[in-house]
Structure formats: C-alpha cells, structure tokens
PDB file of C-alpha atoms in Angstrom:
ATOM      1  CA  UNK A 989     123.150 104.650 120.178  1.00 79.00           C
ATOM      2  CA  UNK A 990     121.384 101.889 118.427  1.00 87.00           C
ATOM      3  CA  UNK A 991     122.334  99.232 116.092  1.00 94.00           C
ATOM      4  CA  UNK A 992     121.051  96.675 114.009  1.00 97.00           C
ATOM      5  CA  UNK A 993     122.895  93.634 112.817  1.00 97.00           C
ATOM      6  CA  UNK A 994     121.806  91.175 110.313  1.00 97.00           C
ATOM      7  CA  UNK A 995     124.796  88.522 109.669  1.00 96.00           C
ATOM      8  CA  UNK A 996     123.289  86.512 106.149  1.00 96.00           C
ATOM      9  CA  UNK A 997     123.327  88.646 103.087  1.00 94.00           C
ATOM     10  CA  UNK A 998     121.734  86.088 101.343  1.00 95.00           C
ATOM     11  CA  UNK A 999     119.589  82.718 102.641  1.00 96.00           C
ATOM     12  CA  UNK A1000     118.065  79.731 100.230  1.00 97.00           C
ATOM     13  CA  UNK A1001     115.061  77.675 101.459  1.00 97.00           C
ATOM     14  CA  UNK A1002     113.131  74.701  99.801  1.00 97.00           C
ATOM     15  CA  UNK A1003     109.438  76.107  99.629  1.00 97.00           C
ATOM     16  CA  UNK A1004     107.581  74.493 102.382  1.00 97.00           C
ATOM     17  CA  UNK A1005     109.989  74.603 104.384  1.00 97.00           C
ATOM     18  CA  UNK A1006     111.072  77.001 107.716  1.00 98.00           C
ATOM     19  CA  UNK A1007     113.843  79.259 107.763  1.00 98.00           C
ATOM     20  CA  UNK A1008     115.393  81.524 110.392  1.00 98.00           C
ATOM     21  CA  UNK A1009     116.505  85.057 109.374  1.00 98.00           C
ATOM     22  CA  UNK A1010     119.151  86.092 112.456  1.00 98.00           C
ATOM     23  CA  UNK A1011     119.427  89.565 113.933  1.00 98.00           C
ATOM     24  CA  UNK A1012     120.699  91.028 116.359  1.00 98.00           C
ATOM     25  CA  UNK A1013     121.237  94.567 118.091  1.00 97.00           C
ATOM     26  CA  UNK A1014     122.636  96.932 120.701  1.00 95.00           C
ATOM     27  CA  UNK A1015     120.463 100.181 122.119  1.00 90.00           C
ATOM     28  CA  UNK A1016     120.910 102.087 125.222  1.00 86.00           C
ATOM     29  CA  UNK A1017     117.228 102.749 125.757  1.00 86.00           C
ATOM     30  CA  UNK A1018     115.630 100.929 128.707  1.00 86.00           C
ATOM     31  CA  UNK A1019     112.529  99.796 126.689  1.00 87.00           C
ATOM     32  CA  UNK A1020     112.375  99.620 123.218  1.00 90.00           C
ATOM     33  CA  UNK A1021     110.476  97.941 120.412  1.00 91.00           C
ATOM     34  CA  UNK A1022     111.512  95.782 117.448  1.00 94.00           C
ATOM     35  CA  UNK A1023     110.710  94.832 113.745  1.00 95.00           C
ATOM     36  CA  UNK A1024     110.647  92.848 110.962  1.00 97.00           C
ATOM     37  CA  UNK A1025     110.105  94.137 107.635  1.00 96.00           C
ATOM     38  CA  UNK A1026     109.866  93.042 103.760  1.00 97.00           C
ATOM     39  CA  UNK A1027     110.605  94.765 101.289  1.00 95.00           C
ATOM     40  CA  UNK A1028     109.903  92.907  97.931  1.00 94.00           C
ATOM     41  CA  UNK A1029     111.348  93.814  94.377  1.00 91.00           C
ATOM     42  CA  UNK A1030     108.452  96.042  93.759  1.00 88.00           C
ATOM     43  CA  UNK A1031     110.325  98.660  96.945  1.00 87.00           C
ATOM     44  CA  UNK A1032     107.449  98.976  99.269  1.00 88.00           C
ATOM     45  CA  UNK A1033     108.589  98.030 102.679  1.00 92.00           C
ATOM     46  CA  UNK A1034     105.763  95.654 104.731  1.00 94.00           C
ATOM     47  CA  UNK A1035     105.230  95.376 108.021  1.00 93.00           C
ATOM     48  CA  UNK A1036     105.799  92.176 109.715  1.00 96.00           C
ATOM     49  CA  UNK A1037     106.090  91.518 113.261  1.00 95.00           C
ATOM     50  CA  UNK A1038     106.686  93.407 116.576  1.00 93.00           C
ATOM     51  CA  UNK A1039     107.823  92.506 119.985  1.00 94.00           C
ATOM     52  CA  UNK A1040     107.925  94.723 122.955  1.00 91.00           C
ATOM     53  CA  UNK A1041     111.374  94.656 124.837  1.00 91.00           C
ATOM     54  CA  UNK A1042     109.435  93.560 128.085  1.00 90.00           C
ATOM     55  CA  UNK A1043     106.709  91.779 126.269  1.00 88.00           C
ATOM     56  CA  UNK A1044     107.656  87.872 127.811  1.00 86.00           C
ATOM     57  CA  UNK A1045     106.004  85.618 124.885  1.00 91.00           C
ATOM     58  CA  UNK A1046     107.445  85.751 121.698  1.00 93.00           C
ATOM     59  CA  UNK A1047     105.589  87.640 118.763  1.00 93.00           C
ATOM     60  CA  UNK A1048     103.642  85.651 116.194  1.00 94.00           C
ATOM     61  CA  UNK A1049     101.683  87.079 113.233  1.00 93.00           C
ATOM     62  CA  UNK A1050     100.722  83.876 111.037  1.00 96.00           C
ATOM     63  CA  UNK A1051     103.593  82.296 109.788  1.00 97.00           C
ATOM     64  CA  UNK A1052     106.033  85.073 111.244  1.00 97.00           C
ATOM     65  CA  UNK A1053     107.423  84.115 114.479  1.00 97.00           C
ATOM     66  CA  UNK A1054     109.868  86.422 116.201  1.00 97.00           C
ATOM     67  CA  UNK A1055     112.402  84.546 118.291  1.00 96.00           C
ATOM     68  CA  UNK A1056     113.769  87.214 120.980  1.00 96.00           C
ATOM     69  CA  UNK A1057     116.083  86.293 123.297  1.00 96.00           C
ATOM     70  CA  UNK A1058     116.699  89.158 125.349  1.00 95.00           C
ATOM     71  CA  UNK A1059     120.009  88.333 127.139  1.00 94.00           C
ATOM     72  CA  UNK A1060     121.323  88.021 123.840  1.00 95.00           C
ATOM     73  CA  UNK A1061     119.897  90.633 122.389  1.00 96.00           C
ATOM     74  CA  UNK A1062     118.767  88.597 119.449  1.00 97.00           C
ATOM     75  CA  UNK A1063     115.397  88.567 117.580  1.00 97.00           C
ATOM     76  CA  UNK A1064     115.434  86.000 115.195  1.00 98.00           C
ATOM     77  CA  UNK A1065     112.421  85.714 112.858  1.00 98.00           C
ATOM     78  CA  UNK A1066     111.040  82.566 111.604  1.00 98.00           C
ATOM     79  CA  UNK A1067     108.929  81.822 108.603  1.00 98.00           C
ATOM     80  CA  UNK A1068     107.400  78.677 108.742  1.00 96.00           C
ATOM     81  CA  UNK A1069     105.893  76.503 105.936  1.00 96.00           C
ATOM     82  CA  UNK A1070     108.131  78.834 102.988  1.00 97.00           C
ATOM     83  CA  UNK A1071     106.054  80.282 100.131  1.00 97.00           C
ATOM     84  CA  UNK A1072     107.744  81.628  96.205  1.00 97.00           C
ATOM     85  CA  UNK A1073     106.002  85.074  97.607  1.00 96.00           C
ATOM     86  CA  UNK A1074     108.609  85.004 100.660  1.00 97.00           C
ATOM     87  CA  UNK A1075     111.478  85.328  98.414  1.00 97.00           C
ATOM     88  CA  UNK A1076     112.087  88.871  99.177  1.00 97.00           C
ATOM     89  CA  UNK A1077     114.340  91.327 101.405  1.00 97.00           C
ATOM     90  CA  UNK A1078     114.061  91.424 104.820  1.00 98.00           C
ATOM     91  CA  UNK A1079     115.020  94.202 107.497  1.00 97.00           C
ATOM     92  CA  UNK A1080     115.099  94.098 111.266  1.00 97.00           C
ATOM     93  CA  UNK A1081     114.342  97.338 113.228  1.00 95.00           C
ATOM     94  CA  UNK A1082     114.314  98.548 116.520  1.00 93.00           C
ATOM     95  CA  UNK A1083     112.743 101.987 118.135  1.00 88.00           C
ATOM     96  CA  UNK A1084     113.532 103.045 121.383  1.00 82.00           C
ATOM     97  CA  UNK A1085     110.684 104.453 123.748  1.00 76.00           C
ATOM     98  CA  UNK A1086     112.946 107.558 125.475  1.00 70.00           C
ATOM     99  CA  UNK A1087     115.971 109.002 124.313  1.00 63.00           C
ATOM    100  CA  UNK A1088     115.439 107.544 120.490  1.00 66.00           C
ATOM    101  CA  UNK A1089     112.133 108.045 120.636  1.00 67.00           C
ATOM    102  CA  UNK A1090     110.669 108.852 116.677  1.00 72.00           C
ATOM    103  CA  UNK A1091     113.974 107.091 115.441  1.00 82.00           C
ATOM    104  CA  UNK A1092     114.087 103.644 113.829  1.00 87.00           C
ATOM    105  CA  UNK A1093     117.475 101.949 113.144  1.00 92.00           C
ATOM    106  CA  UNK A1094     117.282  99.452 110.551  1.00 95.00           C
ATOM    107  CA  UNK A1095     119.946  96.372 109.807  1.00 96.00           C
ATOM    108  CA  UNK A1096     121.776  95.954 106.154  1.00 95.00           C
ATOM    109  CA  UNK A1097     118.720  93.306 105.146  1.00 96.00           C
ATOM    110  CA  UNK A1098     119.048  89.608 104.447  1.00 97.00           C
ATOM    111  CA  UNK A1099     117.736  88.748 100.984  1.00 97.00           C
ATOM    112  CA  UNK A1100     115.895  85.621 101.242  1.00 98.00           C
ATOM    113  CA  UNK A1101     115.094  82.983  98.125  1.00 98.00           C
ATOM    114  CA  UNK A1102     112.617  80.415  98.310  1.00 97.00           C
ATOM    115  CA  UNK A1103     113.375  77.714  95.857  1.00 97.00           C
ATOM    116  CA  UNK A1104     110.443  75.979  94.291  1.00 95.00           C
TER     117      UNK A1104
ATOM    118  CA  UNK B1441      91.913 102.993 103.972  1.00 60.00           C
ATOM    119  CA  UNK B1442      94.310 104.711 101.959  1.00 73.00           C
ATOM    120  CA  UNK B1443      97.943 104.515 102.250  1.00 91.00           C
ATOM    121  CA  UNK B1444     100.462 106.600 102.635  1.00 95.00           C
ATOM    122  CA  UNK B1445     101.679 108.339  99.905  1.00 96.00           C
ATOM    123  CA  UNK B1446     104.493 110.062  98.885  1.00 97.00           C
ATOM    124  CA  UNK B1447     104.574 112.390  95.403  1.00 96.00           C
ATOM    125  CA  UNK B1448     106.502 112.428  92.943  1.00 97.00           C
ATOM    126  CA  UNK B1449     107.142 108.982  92.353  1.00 95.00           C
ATOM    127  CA  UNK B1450     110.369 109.656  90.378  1.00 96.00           C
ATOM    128  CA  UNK B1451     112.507 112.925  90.191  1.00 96.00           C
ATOM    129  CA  UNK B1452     115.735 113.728  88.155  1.00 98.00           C
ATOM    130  CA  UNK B1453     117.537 117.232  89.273  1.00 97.00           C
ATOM    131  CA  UNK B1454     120.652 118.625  88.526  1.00 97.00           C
ATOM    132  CA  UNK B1455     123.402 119.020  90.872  1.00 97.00           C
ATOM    133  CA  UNK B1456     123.166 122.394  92.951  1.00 97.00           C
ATOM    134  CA  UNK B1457     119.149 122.353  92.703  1.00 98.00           C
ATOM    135  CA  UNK B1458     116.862 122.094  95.319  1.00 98.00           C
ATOM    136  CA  UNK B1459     113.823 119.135  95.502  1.00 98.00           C
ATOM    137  CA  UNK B1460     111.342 118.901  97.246  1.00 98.00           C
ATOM    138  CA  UNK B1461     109.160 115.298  98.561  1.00 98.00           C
ATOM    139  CA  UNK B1462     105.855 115.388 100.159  1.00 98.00           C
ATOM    140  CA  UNK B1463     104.057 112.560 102.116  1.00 97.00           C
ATOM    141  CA  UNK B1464     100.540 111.602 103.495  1.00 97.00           C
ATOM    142  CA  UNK B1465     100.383 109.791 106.065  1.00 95.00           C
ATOM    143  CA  UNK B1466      97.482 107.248 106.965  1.00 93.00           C
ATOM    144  CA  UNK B1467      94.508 109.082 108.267  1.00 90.00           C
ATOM    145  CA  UNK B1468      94.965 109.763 112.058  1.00 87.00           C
ATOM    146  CA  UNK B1469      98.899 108.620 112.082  1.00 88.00           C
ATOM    147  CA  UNK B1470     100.630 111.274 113.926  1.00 87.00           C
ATOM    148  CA  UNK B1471     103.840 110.526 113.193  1.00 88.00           C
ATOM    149  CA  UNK B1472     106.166 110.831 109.963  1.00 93.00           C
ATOM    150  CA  UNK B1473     109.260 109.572 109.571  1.00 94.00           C
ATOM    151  CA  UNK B1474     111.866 109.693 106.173  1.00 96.00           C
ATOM    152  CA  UNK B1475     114.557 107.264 105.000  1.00 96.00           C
ATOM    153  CA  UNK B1476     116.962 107.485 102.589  1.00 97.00           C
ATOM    154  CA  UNK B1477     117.351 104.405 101.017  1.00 95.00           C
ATOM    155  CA  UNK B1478     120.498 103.532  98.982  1.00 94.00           C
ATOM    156  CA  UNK B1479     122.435 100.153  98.091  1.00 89.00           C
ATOM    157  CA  UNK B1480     125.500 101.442  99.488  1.00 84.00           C
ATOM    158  CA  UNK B1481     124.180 102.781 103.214  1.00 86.00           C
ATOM    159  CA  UNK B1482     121.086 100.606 103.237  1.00 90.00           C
ATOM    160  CA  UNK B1483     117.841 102.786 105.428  1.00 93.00           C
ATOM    161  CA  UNK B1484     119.508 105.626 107.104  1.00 94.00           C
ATOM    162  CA  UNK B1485     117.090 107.668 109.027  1.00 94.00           C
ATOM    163  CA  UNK B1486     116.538 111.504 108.203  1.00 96.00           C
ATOM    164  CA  UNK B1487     113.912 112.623 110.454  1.00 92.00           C
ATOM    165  CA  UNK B1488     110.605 112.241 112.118  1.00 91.00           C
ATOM    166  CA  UNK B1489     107.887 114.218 112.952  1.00 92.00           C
ATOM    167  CA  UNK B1490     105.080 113.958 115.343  1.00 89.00           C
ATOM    168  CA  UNK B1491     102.623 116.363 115.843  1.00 88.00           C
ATOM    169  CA  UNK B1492     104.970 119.138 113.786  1.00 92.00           C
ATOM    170  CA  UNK B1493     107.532 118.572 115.889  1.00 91.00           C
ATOM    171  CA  UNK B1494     110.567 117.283 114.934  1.00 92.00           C
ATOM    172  CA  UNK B1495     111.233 114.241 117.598  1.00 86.00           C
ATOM    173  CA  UNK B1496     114.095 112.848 116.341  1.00 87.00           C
ATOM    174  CA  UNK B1497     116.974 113.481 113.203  1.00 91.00           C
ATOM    175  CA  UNK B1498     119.894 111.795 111.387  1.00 92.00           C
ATOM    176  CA  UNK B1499     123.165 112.595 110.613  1.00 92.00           C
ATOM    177  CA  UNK B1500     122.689 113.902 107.143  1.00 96.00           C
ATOM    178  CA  UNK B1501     124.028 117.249 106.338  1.00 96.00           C
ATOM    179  CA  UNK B1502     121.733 121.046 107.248  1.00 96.00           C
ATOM    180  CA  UNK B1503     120.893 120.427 103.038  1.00 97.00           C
ATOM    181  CA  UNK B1504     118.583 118.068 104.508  1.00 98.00           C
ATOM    182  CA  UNK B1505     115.498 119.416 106.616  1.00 97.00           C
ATOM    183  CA  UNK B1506     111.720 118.451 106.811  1.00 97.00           C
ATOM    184  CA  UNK B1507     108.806 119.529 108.582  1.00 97.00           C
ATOM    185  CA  UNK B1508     104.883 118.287 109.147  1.00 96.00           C
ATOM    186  CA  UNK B1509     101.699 120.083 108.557  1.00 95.00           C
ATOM    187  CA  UNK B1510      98.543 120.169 111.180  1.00 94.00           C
ATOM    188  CA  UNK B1511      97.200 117.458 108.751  1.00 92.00           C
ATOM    189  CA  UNK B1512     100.213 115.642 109.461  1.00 92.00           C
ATOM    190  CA  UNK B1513     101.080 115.551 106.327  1.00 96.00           C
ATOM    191  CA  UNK B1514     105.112 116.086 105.284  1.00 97.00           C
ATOM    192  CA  UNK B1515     107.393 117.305 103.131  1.00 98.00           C
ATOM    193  CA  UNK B1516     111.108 117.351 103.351  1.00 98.00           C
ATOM    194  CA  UNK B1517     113.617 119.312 101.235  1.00 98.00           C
ATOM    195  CA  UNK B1518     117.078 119.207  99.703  1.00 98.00           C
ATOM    196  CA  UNK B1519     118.745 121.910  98.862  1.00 96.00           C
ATOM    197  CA  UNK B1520     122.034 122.141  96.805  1.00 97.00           C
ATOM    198  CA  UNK B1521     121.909 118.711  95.538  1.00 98.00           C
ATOM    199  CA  UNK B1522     124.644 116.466  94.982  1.00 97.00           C
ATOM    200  CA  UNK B1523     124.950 113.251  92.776  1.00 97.00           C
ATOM    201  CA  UNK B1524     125.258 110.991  96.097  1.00 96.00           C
ATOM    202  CA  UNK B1525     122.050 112.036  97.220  1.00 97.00           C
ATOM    203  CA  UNK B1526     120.337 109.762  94.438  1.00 97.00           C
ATOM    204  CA  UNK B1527     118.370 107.569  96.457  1.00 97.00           C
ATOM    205  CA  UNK B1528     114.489 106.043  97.490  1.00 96.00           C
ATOM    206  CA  UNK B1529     113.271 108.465  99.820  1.00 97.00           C
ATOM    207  CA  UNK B1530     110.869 106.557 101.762  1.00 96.00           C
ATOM    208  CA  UNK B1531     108.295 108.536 103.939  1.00 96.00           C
ATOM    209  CA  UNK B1532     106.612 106.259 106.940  1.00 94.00           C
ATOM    210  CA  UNK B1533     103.560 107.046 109.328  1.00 92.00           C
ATOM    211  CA  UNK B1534     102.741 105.015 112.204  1.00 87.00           C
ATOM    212  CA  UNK B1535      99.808 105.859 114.997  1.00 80.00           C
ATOM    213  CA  UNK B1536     101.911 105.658 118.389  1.00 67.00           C
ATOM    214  CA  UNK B1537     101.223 108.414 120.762  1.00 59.00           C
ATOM    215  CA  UNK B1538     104.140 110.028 122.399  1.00 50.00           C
ATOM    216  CA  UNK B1539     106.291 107.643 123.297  1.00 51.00           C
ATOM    217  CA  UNK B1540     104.304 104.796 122.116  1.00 55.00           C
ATOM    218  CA  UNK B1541     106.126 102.542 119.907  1.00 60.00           C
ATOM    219  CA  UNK B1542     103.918  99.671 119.774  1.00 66.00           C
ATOM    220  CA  UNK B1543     102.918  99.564 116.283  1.00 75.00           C
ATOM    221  CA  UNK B1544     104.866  99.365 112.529  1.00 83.00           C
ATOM    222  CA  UNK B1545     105.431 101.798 110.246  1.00 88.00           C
ATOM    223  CA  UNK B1546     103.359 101.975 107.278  1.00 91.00           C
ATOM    224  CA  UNK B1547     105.446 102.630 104.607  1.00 93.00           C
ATOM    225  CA  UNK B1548     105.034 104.948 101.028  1.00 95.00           C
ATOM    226  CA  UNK B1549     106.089 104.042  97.770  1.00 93.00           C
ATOM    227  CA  UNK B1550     109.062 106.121  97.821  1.00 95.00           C
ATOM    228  CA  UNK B1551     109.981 108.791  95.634  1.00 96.00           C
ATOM    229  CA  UNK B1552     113.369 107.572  93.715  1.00 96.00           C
ATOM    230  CA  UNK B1553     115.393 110.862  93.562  1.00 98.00           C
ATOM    231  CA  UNK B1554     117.908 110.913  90.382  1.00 98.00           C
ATOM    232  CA  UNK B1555     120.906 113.895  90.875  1.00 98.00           C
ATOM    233  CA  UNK B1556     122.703 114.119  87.367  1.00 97.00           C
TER     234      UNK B1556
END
C-alpha cells in the first residue's frame, strides 16, 4: 500500500522569501517515483517536480527544489525566492514502478499563501 | 501541443442516472488515469489505463468503471448515481512506457459532476 502525508494544512510566506512544504510517505514498492503538484484556484493541477527513488541528487526545476531524504522517507519541496502566483494548493504524489504500477497516491494538500 | 481534455466541463444528473466523462489525452501519452476529486476525500484514484488495459483501480464501488480507446483516448462511466458522487473528475495522461514512471501527469480541466 502507499501513502502520502502532508502535515501543514495551511503555510504563510513573505513574498521573496523560501518556504518548505513537508511530505512524507510509506510504499511497499522497491522503486518508485514522486511528485509535486499545484493546483491553483482556477482547479487545473500543474506539474512540478519529480525525483526517482534511486535518483542520488535532489530534483530541481527552477525555483522548485525537492528535498528527499530517503531514510526518512521524506520529500520536502522548496520554493525559493516566493512569488503572489505561488499562493496556491499543493499535492505530493508518489507512483510505484511494480505492483502499483498506473496508480498515483496523492497527500491531503498544503494550501500555501504568499503575503505581499 | 494541445492538452488534455476532458468534456463536459460541468454536469448536473439526478440520483439513479448514469453519466458519462470522456478524456483526450496529449498526443502520443499512453496512459490515462481518473481522480475523483472532493473536499472531503481529497484525489482518490479510480483507474488507469495504458494501452486499453486497465493497469491499475481504486476502491470505488462496480458503479464506477472506465476504459481507453486505440487513440488512447477515455471515457469512464457512472451508473446509478448517488448525491456523494458530486465531485471534479479529473482525467490525467502521462507518456511512461510500461513501467516507466519517470514523467508527471498532465492534467485536464476536470469535469465537475453535480448529483441532485
């Protein structure tokens, strides 16, 4: 089984500043992948970031950095240099390769304000 | 390129009817995947497809049940609806190959289902 959990309902940063969304997750599968999404007020749900599970530097995709910590099974993401456009929901995901192959579990979300 | 997209964008049915929600994928995306999407339960995942073949499936009820063209294009059905299955249905593609899970999903639009 897989599972996803994301421990701040809610997070406030300053724009410009960096903030660190926290998740993290269980899975049986030997491999696996995991996500970031955002899913803004208009609904549609945006690609982030991904990191392998035996990729060994940590994902970056501009100001998206994904923090994984294996051992801990955590896979923080961090959004440097906060814009007003980040204020949105955010969703971390993981996909196994085998026996969850095709099947993405996704965490409760952590809505995220940037204050101006 | 175009998106993915999902038809209708909104839907109200009555309780005990039958709906049905269709999805493109991204040209060349293999696989299809659907969410349910609701404040309560968050993303719960439904099904996915790749290559008409269903990979993977949720734990929703046999009311529930999808399938995928040669296109790759989707639909997925509900029959005998019921007022909690108001929800975003959110319809996915992504290009892995079998087993692949390297890259995001590529999310629709939705299609916000009303049951009254």
């Amino acid at each position: 089984a897989q599972k996803i959990t994301q421990t701040q309902p809610g997070m406030f940063v300053q724009e410009k500043e960096a903030v660190t969304l926290d998740c993290t997750y269980d899975t049986s599968d030997p491999s696996y992948g995991l996500f970031w999404y955002k899913q803004p007020s208009s609904g549609e749900m945006i690609f982030l970031i991904y990191q392998g599970s035996y990729d060994q530097q940590n994902a970056t995709e501009g100001r998206y950095s994904l923090n994984f910590q294996k051992a801990r099974k955590s896979a923080n993401l961090v959004i440097s240099a906060s814009q007003l456009g980040d204020s949105a929901m955010y969703f971390c995901a993981m996909r196994g390769y085998n026996t969850n192959a095709g099947k993405s579990t996704f965490g409760d979300g952590t809505t995220l304000t940037v204050k101006p | 390129k175009a998106g993915v997209t999902q038809t209708p964008r909104y839907l109200i049915k009555t309780r005990g009817q039958q709906v049905t929600l269709s999805c493109s994928p991204i040209s060349g995306h293999r696989s299809v995947s659907w969410y349910q999407q609701t404040p309560g339960q968050g993303l719960q995942f439904l099904f996915e497809y790749f290559s008409e073949t269903q990979r993977n499936k949720g734990n929703f009820p046999g009311r529930f049940s999808g399938r995928q063209f040669s296109n790759s294009r989707s639909e997925m059905n509900v029959s005998t609806l019921e007022l909690g299955d108001s929800a975003l249905y959110l319809c996915a593609s992504s290009l892995e190959d079998a087993g692949g899970v390297s890259d995001g999903y590529t999310f629709g639009s939705g299609t916000r289902l009303t049951v009254v």
